[in-house]
PDB file of C-alpha atoms in Angstrom:
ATOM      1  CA  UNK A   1     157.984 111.117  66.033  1.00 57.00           C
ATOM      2  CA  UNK A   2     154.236 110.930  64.713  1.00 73.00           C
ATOM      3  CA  UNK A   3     153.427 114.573  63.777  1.00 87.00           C
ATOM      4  CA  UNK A   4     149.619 113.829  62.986  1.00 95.00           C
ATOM      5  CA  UNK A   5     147.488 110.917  63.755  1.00 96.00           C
ATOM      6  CA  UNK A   6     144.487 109.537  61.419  1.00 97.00           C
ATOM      7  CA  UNK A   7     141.911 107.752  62.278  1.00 97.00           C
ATOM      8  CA  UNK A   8     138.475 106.235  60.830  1.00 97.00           C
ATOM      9  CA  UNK A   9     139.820 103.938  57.990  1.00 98.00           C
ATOM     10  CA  UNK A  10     138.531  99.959  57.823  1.00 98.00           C
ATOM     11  CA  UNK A  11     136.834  97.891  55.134  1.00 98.00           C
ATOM     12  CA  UNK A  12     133.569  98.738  53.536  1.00 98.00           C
ATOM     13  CA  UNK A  13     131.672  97.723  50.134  1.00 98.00           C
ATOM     14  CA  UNK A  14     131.503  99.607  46.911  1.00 98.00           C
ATOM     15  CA  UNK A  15     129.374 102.270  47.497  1.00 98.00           C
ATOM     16  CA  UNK A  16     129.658 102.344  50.929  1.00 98.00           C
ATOM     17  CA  UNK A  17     131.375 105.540  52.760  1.00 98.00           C
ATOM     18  CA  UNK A  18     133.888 106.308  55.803  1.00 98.00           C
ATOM     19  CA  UNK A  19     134.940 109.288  57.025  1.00 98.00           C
ATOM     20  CA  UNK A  20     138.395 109.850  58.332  1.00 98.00           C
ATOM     21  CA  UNK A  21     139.792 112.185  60.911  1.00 98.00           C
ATOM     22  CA  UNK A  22     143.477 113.726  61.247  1.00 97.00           C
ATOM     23  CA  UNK A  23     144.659 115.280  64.535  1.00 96.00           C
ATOM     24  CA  UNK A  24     147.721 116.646  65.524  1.00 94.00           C
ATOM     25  CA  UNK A  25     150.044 114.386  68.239  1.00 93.00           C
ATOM     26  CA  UNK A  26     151.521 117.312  69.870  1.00 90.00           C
ATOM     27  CA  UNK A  27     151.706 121.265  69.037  1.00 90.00           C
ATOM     28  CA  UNK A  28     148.732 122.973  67.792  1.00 93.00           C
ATOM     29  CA  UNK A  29     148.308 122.801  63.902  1.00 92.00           C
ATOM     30  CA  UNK A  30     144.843 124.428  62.966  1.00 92.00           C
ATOM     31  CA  UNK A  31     146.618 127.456  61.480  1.00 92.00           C
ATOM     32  CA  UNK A  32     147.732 125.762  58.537  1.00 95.00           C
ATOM     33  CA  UNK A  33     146.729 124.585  54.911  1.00 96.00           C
ATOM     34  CA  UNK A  34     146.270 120.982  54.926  1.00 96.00           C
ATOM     35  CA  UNK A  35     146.078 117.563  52.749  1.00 97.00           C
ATOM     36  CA  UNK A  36     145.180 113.704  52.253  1.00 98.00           C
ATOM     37  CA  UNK A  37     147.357 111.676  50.268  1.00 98.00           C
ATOM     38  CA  UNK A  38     147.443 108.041  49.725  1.00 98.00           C
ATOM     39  CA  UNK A  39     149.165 105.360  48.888  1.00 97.00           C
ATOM     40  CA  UNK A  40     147.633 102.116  46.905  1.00 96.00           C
ATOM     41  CA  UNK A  41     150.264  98.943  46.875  1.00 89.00           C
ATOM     42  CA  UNK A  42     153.134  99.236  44.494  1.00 92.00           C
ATOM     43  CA  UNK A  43     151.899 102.962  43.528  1.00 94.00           C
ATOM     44  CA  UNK A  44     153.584 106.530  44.322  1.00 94.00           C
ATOM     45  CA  UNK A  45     152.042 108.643  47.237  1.00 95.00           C
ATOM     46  CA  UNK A  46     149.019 110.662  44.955  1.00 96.00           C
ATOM     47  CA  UNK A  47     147.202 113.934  45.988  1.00 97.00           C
ATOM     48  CA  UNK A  48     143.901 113.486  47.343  1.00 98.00           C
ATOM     49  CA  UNK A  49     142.199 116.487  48.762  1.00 98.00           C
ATOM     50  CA  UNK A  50     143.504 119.622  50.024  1.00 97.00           C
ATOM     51  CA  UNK A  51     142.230 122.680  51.897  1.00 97.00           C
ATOM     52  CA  UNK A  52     143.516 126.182  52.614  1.00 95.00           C
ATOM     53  CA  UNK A  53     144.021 127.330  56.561  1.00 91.00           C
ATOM     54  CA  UNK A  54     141.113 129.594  56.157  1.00 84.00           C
ATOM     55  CA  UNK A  55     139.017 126.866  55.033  1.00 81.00           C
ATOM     56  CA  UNK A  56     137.651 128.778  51.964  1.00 85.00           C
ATOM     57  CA  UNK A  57     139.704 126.938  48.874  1.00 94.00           C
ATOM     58  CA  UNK A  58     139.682 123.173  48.043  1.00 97.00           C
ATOM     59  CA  UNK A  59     141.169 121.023  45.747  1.00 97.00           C
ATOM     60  CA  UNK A  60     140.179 117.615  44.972  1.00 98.00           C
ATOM     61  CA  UNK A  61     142.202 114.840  42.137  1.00 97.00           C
ATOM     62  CA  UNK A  62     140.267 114.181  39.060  1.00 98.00           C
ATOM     63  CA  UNK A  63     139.476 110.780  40.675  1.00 97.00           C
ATOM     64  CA  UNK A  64     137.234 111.875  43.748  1.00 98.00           C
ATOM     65  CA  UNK A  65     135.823 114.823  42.563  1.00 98.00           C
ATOM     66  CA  UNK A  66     131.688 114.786  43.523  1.00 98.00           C
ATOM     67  CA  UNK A  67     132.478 111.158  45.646  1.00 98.00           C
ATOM     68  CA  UNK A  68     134.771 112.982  48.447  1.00 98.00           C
ATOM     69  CA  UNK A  69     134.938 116.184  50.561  1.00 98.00           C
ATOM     70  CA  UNK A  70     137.602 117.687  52.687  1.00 98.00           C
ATOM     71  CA  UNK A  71     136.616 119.530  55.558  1.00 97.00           C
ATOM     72  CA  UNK A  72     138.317 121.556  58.976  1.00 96.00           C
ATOM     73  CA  UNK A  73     137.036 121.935  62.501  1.00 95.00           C
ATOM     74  CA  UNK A  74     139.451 124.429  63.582  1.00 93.00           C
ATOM     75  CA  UNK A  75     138.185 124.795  66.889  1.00 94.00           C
ATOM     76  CA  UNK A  76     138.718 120.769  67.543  1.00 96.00           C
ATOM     77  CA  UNK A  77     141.896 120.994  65.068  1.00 95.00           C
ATOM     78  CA  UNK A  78     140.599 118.314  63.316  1.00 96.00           C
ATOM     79  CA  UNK A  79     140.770 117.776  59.485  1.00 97.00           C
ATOM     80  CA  UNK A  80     138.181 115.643  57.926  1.00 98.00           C
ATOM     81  CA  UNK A  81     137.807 113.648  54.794  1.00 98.00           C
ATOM     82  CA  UNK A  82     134.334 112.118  53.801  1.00 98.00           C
ATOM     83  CA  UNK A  83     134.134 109.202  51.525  1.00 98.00           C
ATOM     84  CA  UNK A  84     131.202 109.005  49.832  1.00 98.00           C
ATOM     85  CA  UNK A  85     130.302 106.154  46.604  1.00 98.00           C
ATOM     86  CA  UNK A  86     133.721 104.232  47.328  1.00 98.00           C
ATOM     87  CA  UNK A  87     135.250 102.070  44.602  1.00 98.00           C
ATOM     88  CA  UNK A  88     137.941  99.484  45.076  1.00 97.00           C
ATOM     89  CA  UNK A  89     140.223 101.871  43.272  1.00 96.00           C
ATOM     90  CA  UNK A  90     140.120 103.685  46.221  1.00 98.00           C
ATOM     91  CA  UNK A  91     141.745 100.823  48.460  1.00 98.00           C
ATOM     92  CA  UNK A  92     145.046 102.437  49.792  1.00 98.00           C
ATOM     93  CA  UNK A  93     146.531 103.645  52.879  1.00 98.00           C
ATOM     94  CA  UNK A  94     145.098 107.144  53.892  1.00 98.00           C
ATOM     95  CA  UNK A  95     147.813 110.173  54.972  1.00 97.00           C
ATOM     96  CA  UNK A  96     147.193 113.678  56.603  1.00 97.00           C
ATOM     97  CA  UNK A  97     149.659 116.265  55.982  1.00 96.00           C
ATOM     98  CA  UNK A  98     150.210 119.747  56.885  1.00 95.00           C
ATOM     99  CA  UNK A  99     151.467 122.652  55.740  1.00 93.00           C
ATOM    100  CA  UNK A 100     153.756 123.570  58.751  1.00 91.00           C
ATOM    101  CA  UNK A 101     156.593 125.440  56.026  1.00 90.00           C
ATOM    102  CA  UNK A 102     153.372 127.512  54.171  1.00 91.00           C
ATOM    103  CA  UNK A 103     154.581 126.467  50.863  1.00 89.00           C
ATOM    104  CA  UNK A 104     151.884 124.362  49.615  1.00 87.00           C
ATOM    105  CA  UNK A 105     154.424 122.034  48.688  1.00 89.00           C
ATOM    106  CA  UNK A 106     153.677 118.397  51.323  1.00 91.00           C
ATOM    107  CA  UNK A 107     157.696 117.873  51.405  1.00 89.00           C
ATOM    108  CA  UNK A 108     159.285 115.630  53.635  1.00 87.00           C
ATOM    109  CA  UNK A 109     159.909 118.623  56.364  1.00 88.00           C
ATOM    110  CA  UNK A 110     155.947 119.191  56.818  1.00 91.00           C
ATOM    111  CA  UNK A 111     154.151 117.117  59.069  1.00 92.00           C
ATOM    112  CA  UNK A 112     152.585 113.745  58.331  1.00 93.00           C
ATOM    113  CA  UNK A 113     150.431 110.885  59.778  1.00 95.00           C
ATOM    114  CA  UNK A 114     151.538 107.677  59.141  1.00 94.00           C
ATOM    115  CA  UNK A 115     148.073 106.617  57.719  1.00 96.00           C
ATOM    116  CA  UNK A 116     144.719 104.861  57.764  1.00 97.00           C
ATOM    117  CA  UNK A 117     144.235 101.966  55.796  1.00 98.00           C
ATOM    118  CA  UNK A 118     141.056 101.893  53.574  1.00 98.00           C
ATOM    119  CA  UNK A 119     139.949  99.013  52.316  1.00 98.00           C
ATOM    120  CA  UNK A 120     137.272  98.936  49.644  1.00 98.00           C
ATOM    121  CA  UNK A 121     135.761  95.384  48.473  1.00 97.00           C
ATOM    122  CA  UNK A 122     133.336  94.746  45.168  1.00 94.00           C
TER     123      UNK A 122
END
């Protein structure tokens, strides 16, 4: 069972943005710390973004710092992530996760999406 559903990914140009969208499939999830991950072909799952469930702290990788920004409309439950300057580095399939065991950890046992391909061409 899909926990959290993304949406927003598709092909774009360097330099060129998207922004994707994670909602939950079923219970209510805006109470909780949450993530993007992704996953390029023939690489590990890497950290993208993450944000606390108050919505004050962030943490970006090295790699998208001052290109992307995670964001939460609690209200709408919705998780954001905006894409800004895209490189072709940053082709790989897209995954939201939340923090459902509040131990800043992303294990198996939290909820995840099962992703949003992005595509980025030169």
């Amino acid at each position: 069972q899909v926990e959290l559903v993304e949406s927003g990914g598709g092909s774009v140009q360097a330099g060129g943005s998207l922004r994707l969208s994670c909602a939950p499939s079923g219970r209510p999830l805006y109470g909780f710390s949450k993530a993007w991950f992704r996953r390029a072909p023939g690489k590990e799952r890497e950290f993208v973004a993450g944000i606390r469930r108050n919505g004050v702290g962030t943490l970006y990788a090295d790699s998208v710092k001052g290109r992307f920004s995670i964001s939460r409309d609690d209200a709408k439950d919705l998780v954001y992530l905006q894409m800004n300057s895209l490189k072709p580095e940053d082709t790989a399939d897209y995954l939201c996760a939340v923090d459902s065991q509040r131990m800043i950890q992303f294990r198996a046992e939290d909820y995840w999406g099962q992703g949003t391909q992005v595509t980025v061409s030169s």
